[in-house]
Tab-separated table of N, CA, C and O in Angstrom:
chain	number	residue	atom	x	y	z
A	1	UNK	N	-7.601	13.107	18.203
A	1	UNK	CA	-6.777	12.241	17.633
A	1	UNK	C	-5.991	10.835	17.809
A	1	UNK	O	-6.230	10.612	19.576
A	2	UNK	N	-5.728	10.496	17.063
A	2	UNK	CA	-5.142	8.718	18.485
A	2	UNK	C	-3.285	8.755	18.263
A	2	UNK	O	-2.803	7.489	19.168
A	3	UNK	N	-2.932	9.855	18.016
A	3	UNK	CA	-1.883	10.469	18.642
A	3	UNK	C	-2.072	10.626	20.248
A	3	UNK	O	-0.425	11.221	20.849
A	4	UNK	N	-3.114	11.405	21.115
A	4	UNK	CA	-2.674	11.337	22.255
A	4	UNK	C	-3.529	11.353	22.929
A	4	UNK	O	-5.451	11.642	22.064
A	5	UNK	N	-4.503	11.398	24.191
A	5	UNK	CA	-4.848	11.798	24.911
A	5	UNK	C	-4.575	13.309	25.685
A	5	UNK	O	-3.623	13.306	26.510
A	6	UNK	N	-5.630	14.535	25.974
A	6	UNK	CA	-5.834	15.166	26.236
A	6	UNK	C	-4.424	15.962	26.111
A	6	UNK	O	-3.267	16.736	27.262
A	7	UNK	N	-3.606	15.810	25.597
A	7	UNK	CA	-2.443	16.349	24.883
A	7	UNK	C	-0.932	15.786	25.619
A	7	UNK	O	0.215	16.110	24.914
A	8	UNK	N	-1.241	14.617	26.237
A	8	UNK	CA	-0.334	13.478	26.433
A	8	UNK	C	0.168	12.456	25.733
A	8	UNK	O	-1.435	11.950	25.060
A	9	UNK	N	0.941	12.063	25.682
A	9	UNK	CA	1.610	10.703	24.607
A	9	UNK	C	0.458	9.604	25.271
A	9	UNK	O	0.321	9.448	26.666
A	10	UNK	N	0.437	8.651	24.125
A	10	UNK	CA	-0.151	7.551	24.634
A	10	UNK	C	0.816	6.443	24.779
A	10	UNK	O	1.979	6.402	24.317
A	11	UNK	N	0.579	5.457	25.685
A	11	UNK	CA	1.670	4.044	25.965
A	11	UNK	C	1.179	2.907	24.982
A	11	UNK	O	-0.358	3.701	24.349
A	12	UNK	N	2.337	1.985	24.985
A	12	UNK	CA	1.562	1.240	23.899
A	12	UNK	C	-0.371	0.680	23.906
A	12	UNK	O	-0.733	0.705	22.840
A	13	UNK	N	-0.346	0.651	25.496
A	13	UNK	CA	-1.763	-0.106	25.545
A	13	UNK	C	-2.478	1.160	24.591
A	13	UNK	O	-3.510	0.225	24.114
A	14	UNK	N	-2.537	2.020	25.131
A	14	UNK	CA	-3.528	2.579	24.758
A	14	UNK	C	-3.251	3.022	23.411
A	14	UNK	O	-4.530	3.346	22.918
A	15	UNK	N	-2.221	3.404	22.488
A	15	UNK	CA	-2.407	3.072	21.241
A	15	UNK	C	-2.955	1.813	20.626
A	15	UNK	O	-3.791	2.087	19.222
A	16	UNK	N	-3.185	0.771	20.962
A	16	UNK	CA	-3.305	-0.721	20.293
A	16	UNK	C	-4.857	-0.620	20.745
A	16	UNK	O	-5.874	-0.995	20.125
A	17	UNK	N	-5.009	0.085	21.748
A	17	UNK	CA	-6.833	0.552	22.558
A	17	UNK	C	-7.430	1.276	21.318
A	17	UNK	O	-8.370	0.694	20.359
A	18	UNK	N	-6.682	2.333	20.520
A	18	UNK	CA	-7.349	3.227	20.015
A	18	UNK	C	-6.889	2.816	18.307
A	18	UNK	O	-8.490	2.642	18.315
A	19	UNK	N	-6.619	1.929	18.021
A	19	UNK	CA	-6.165	0.781	16.316
A	19	UNK	C	-7.646	0.769	16.622
A	19	UNK	O	-8.169	0.551	15.731
A	20	UNK	N	-7.649	-0.459	17.585
A	20	UNK	CA	-9.071	-1.958	17.641
A	20	UNK	C	-10.522	-0.720	17.684
A	20	UNK	O	-11.232	-1.606	16.948
A	21	UNK	N	-10.513	0.422	17.808
A	21	UNK	CA	-11.657	1.635	17.846
A	21	UNK	C	-11.721	1.710	16.723
A	21	UNK	O	-12.378	2.599	16.939
A	22	UNK	N	-10.423	2.078	15.947
A	22	UNK	CA	-10.728	3.381	14.878
A	22	UNK	C	-11.214	2.432	14.180
A	22	UNK	O	-10.831	1.522	13.664
A	23	UNK	N	-12.024	3.157	13.379
A	23	UNK	CA	-12.820	2.991	11.706
A	23	UNK	C	-11.180	2.526	10.879
A	23	UNK	O	-10.456	3.435	10.418
A	24	UNK	N	-11.804	2.058	9.411
A	24	UNK	CA	-10.809	2.004	8.612
A	24	UNK	C	-10.548	2.604	8.355
A	24	UNK	O	-9.096	3.319	7.744
A	25	UNK	N	-11.503	3.732	7.982
A	25	UNK	CA	-10.400	4.875	7.426
A	25	UNK	C	-9.678	5.837	8.132
A	25	UNK	O	-8.826	7.084	7.632
A	26	UNK	N	-9.160	5.866	9.421
A	26	UNK	CA	-8.610	6.549	9.933
A	26	UNK	C	-7.201	6.238	9.905
A	26	UNK	O	-6.845	5.320	8.953
A	27	UNK	N	-6.029	7.114	10.597
A	27	UNK	CA	-4.795	7.595	10.005
A	27	UNK	C	-3.894	7.341	11.822
A	27	UNK	O	-4.376	7.290	12.591
A	28	UNK	N	-2.823	6.384	11.415
A	28	UNK	CA	-1.904	6.277	12.489
A	28	UNK	C	-0.447	6.237	12.336
A	28	UNK	O	-0.438	6.597	10.905
A	29	UNK	N	0.408	7.053	13.455
A	29	UNK	CA	1.417	7.327	12.684
A	29	UNK	C	2.413	5.824	13.571
A	29	UNK	O	1.917	5.043	13.053
A	30	UNK	N	3.959	5.989	12.713
A	30	UNK	CA	4.856	5.316	12.826
A	30	UNK	C	4.539	4.748	13.971
A	30	UNK	O	5.294	3.130	14.376
A	31	UNK	N	4.640	5.659	15.702
A	31	UNK	CA	4.803	4.445	16.689
A	31	UNK	C	3.985	3.550	16.897
A	31	UNK	O	3.763	2.372	17.281
A	32	UNK	N	2.658	3.628	15.895
A	32	UNK	CA	1.567	2.397	16.407
A	32	UNK	C	2.054	1.495	15.743
A	32	UNK	O	1.451	0.009	15.994
A	33	UNK	N	2.254	1.854	14.282
A	33	UNK	CA	2.815	1.125	13.260
A	33	UNK	C	3.874	-0.350	13.609
A	33	UNK	O	4.173	-1.957	13.893
A	34	UNK	N	4.918	0.664	14.881
A	34	UNK	CA	5.741	-0.421	14.825
A	34	UNK	C	5.969	-1.376	16.142
A	34	UNK	O	5.977	-2.657	16.195
A	35	UNK	N	4.263	-0.942	17.406
A	35	UNK	CA	3.721	-1.625	18.143
A	35	UNK	C	3.104	-2.770	17.424
A	35	UNK	O	3.139	-3.784	17.926
A	36	UNK	N	2.102	-2.825	16.612
A	36	UNK	CA	1.691	-3.535	15.703
A	36	UNK	C	2.537	-4.802	14.817
A	36	UNK	O	1.902	-5.902	15.184
A	37	UNK	N	3.085	-3.930	14.802
A	37	UNK	CA	4.306	-5.448	14.172
A	37	UNK	C	5.718	-5.822	14.886
A	37	UNK	O	6.356	-6.320	14.620
A	38	UNK	N	4.803	-5.561	16.511
A	38	UNK	CA	6.155	-6.509	17.092
A	38	UNK	C	6.631	-5.495	18.212
A	38	UNK	O	7.915	-5.681	18.127
A	39	UNK	N	6.636	-4.326	18.047
A	39	UNK	CA	7.501	-3.041	18.864
A	39	UNK	C	9.001	-3.390	18.069
A	39	UNK	O	9.817	-3.065	18.637
A	40	UNK	N	8.783	-3.259	16.948
A	40	UNK	CA	10.150	-2.941	15.792
A	40	UNK	C	10.548	-1.889	16.045
A	40	UNK	O	9.933	-0.656	16.055
A	41	UNK	N	12.082	-1.888	15.492
A	41	UNK	CA	12.208	0.194	15.405
A	41	UNK	C	11.850	0.576	13.707
A	41	UNK	O	11.852	0.064	12.798
A	42	UNK	N	12.140	1.955	13.824
A	42	UNK	CA	11.076	2.599	12.983
A	42	UNK	C	11.776	1.875	11.424
A	42	UNK	O	11.118	2.170	10.569
A	43	UNK	N	13.255	1.911	11.798
A	43	UNK	CA	14.148	1.281	9.919
A	43	UNK	C	13.392	0.233	9.939
A	43	UNK	O	13.747	-0.141	8.507
A	44	UNK	N	13.266	-0.839	10.680
A	44	UNK	CA	12.464	-1.903	10.648
A	44	UNK	C	11.112	-1.910	9.544
A	44	UNK	O	10.845	-2.565	8.806
A	45	UNK	N	9.761	-0.444	9.792
A	45	UNK	CA	9.147	-0.446	9.651
A	45	UNK	C	9.146	0.100	8.229
A	45	UNK	O	8.852	-0.774	7.391
A	46	UNK	N	9.955	0.648	7.887
A	46	UNK	CA	10.332	1.494	6.444
A	46	UNK	C	11.056	0.222	5.044
A	46	UNK	O	10.323	0.315	4.584
A	47	UNK	N	11.946	-0.514	6.033
A	47	UNK	CA	12.110	-1.668	5.490
A	47	UNK	C	11.424	-2.260	4.503
A	47	UNK	O	11.606	-3.325	3.608
A	48	UNK	N	10.560	-2.999	5.589
A	48	UNK	CA	9.285	-3.501	5.698
A	48	UNK	C	7.928	-2.923	4.488
A	48	UNK	O	7.353	-3.757	3.574
A	49	UNK	N	8.169	-1.899	4.484
A	49	UNK	CA	7.658	-1.474	3.331
A	49	UNK	C	7.472	-0.604	2.020
A	49	UNK	O	6.838	-1.103	1.127
A	50	UNK	N	8.677	-0.730	2.244
A	50	UNK	CA	9.986	-0.868	0.774
A	50	UNK	C	9.955	-2.054	0.185
A	50	UNK	O	9.811	-2.598	-1.319
A	51	UNK	N	9.891	-3.110	1.376
A	51	UNK	CA	9.518	-4.649	0.721
A	51	UNK	C	8.425	-5.229	-0.141
A	51	UNK	O	8.247	-6.554	-0.298
A	52	UNK	N	7.274	-4.370	0.567
A	52	UNK	CA	6.306	-4.711	0.627
A	52	UNK	C	5.563	-4.715	1.284
A	52	UNK	O	4.326	-5.905	1.292
A	53	UNK	N	6.034	-5.430	2.753
A	53	UNK	CA	5.581	-6.270	4.042
A	53	UNK	C	4.501	-5.606	4.330
A	53	UNK	O	3.274	-5.959	5.271
A	54	UNK	N	4.852	-4.075	4.157
A	54	UNK	CA	3.376	-3.243	4.982
A	54	UNK	C	3.187	-2.513	4.559
A	54	UNK	O	4.241	-2.264	2.938
A	55	UNK	N	2.438	-2.113	4.080
A	55	UNK	CA	1.382	-0.897	3.330
A	55	UNK	C	2.229	0.406	3.166
A	55	UNK	O	2.510	0.443	4.475
A	56	UNK	N	2.559	0.807	2.298
A	56	UNK	CA	3.162	2.248	1.969
A	56	UNK	C	2.289	3.379	2.776
A	56	UNK	O	1.193	3.323	2.422
A	57	UNK	N	2.581	4.175	3.639
A	57	UNK	CA	2.048	5.466	4.169
A	57	UNK	C	1.817	6.556	3.318
A	57	UNK	O	2.160	6.227	2.384
A	58	UNK	N	0.879	7.229	3.663
A	58	UNK	CA	0.564	8.638	2.921
A	58	UNK	C	1.679	10.060	3.638
A	58	UNK	O	1.405	9.860	4.361
A	59	UNK	N	2.571	10.677	2.719
A	59	UNK	CA	3.017	11.325	3.953
A	59	UNK	C	2.340	12.481	4.019
A	59	UNK	O	1.599	13.192	2.585
A	60	UNK	N	2.393	12.872	5.109
A	60	UNK	CA	1.239	14.100	5.020
A	60	UNK	C	2.102	15.638	5.156
A	60	UNK	O	1.992	16.751	4.297
A	61	UNK	N	3.531	15.929	5.267
A	61	UNK	CA	4.458	16.547	5.474
A	61	UNK	C	6.087	16.151	5.307
A	61	UNK	O	5.874	14.054	5.190
A	62	UNK	N	7.003	16.059	4.799
A	62	UNK	CA	7.862	15.805	4.274
A	62	UNK	C	8.326	14.970	5.507
A	62	UNK	O	8.940	13.964	5.234
A	63	UNK	N	8.336	14.878	6.765
A	63	UNK	CA	8.514	14.729	8.035
A	63	UNK	C	7.882	13.681	8.650
A	63	UNK	O	8.030	13.235	9.687
A	64	UNK	N	6.378	13.743	8.161
A	64	UNK	CA	5.122	13.019	8.554
A	64	UNK	C	4.388	11.662	7.955
A	64	UNK	O	3.775	12.180	7.063
A	65	UNK	N	4.544	10.653	8.408
A	65	UNK	CA	3.924	10.203	6.905
A	65	UNK	C	2.582	9.601	8.354
A	65	UNK	O	3.090	8.842	9.169
A	66	UNK	N	0.787	8.725	7.485
A	66	UNK	CA	0.841	8.125	8.800
A	66	UNK	C	0.139	6.750	7.718
A	66	UNK	O	-0.336	6.879	6.289
A	67	UNK	N	-0.685	6.029	7.765
A	67	UNK	CA	-1.195	4.271	7.425
A	67	UNK	C	-2.351	4.356	7.879
A	67	UNK	O	-2.409	4.779	9.102
A	68	UNK	N	-3.148	4.004	6.930
A	68	UNK	CA	-4.694	3.580	6.676
A	68	UNK	C	-5.060	2.756	8.228
A	68	UNK	O	-4.465	1.351	7.825
A	69	UNK	N	-5.780	3.050	8.747
A	69	UNK	CA	-5.762	1.926	9.787
A	69	UNK	C	-6.422	0.135	9.046
A	69	UNK	O	-6.050	-0.517	9.096
A	70	UNK	N	-7.282	0.533	7.799
A	70	UNK	CA	-8.295	-0.447	7.483
A	70	UNK	C	-6.825	-1.255	6.389
A	70	UNK	O	-7.010	-2.422	6.526
A	71	UNK	N	-6.265	-0.327	5.423
A	71	UNK	CA	-5.268	-1.386	5.002
A	71	UNK	C	-3.936	-2.536	5.984
A	71	UNK	O	-3.510	-3.199	5.330
A	72	UNK	N	-3.375	-1.522	7.099
A	72	UNK	CA	-3.002	-2.629	7.938
A	72	UNK	C	-3.770	-2.924	8.638
A	72	UNK	O	-3.001	-4.807	8.848
A	73	UNK	N	-5.229	-3.452	9.077
A	73	UNK	CA	-5.388	-4.400	9.546
A	73	UNK	C	-5.628	-5.370	8.205
A	73	UNK	O	-5.424	-6.776	8.516
A	74	UNK	N	-5.492	-5.631	7.044
A	74	UNK	CA	-5.935	-6.268	5.332
A	74	UNK	C	-4.379	-6.595	6.338
A	74	UNK	O	-4.439	-8.642	5.693
A	75	UNK	N	-3.226	-5.948	6.095
A	75	UNK	CA	-2.220	-6.376	6.302
A	75	UNK	C	-1.503	-7.199	7.143
A	75	UNK	O	-1.307	-9.028	7.032
A	76	UNK	N	-2.360	-7.444	8.389
A	76	UNK	CA	-1.879	-8.036	9.611
A	76	UNK	C	-2.280	-10.011	8.914
A	76	UNK	O	-1.642	-10.254	9.873
A	77	UNK	N	-4.120	-9.494	8.913
A	77	UNK	CA	-4.968	-10.399	8.412
A	77	UNK	C	-3.642	-11.551	7.458
A	77	UNK	O	-4.160	-12.798	7.620
A	78	UNK	N	-3.464	-10.821	7.042
A	78	UNK	CA	-2.427	-12.452	5.791
A	78	UNK	C	-0.967	-11.803	6.069
A	78	UNK	O	-0.559	-13.012	5.497
A	79	UNK	N	-0.625	-11.782	7.430
A	79	UNK	CA	1.086	-11.521	7.875
A	79	UNK	C	0.841	-13.273	7.748
A	79	UNK	O	0.236	-13.850	8.524
């Protein structure tokens, strides 16, 4: 999983490293997206999703959303 190493929370460096190594089909959580977009607040991520600046996530549960690594890479290239 991109979310933890041996059950321990990942730091920002680890999250970015895992994102860089992940295949385009992988999915990441909001914490990774926050770091990718400059360590911004969660509300900023959701505002940017609503405005179309960040791709929409897939809701896994009502409280858990994940983003496609490939879609985020494309969005960051075009930012």
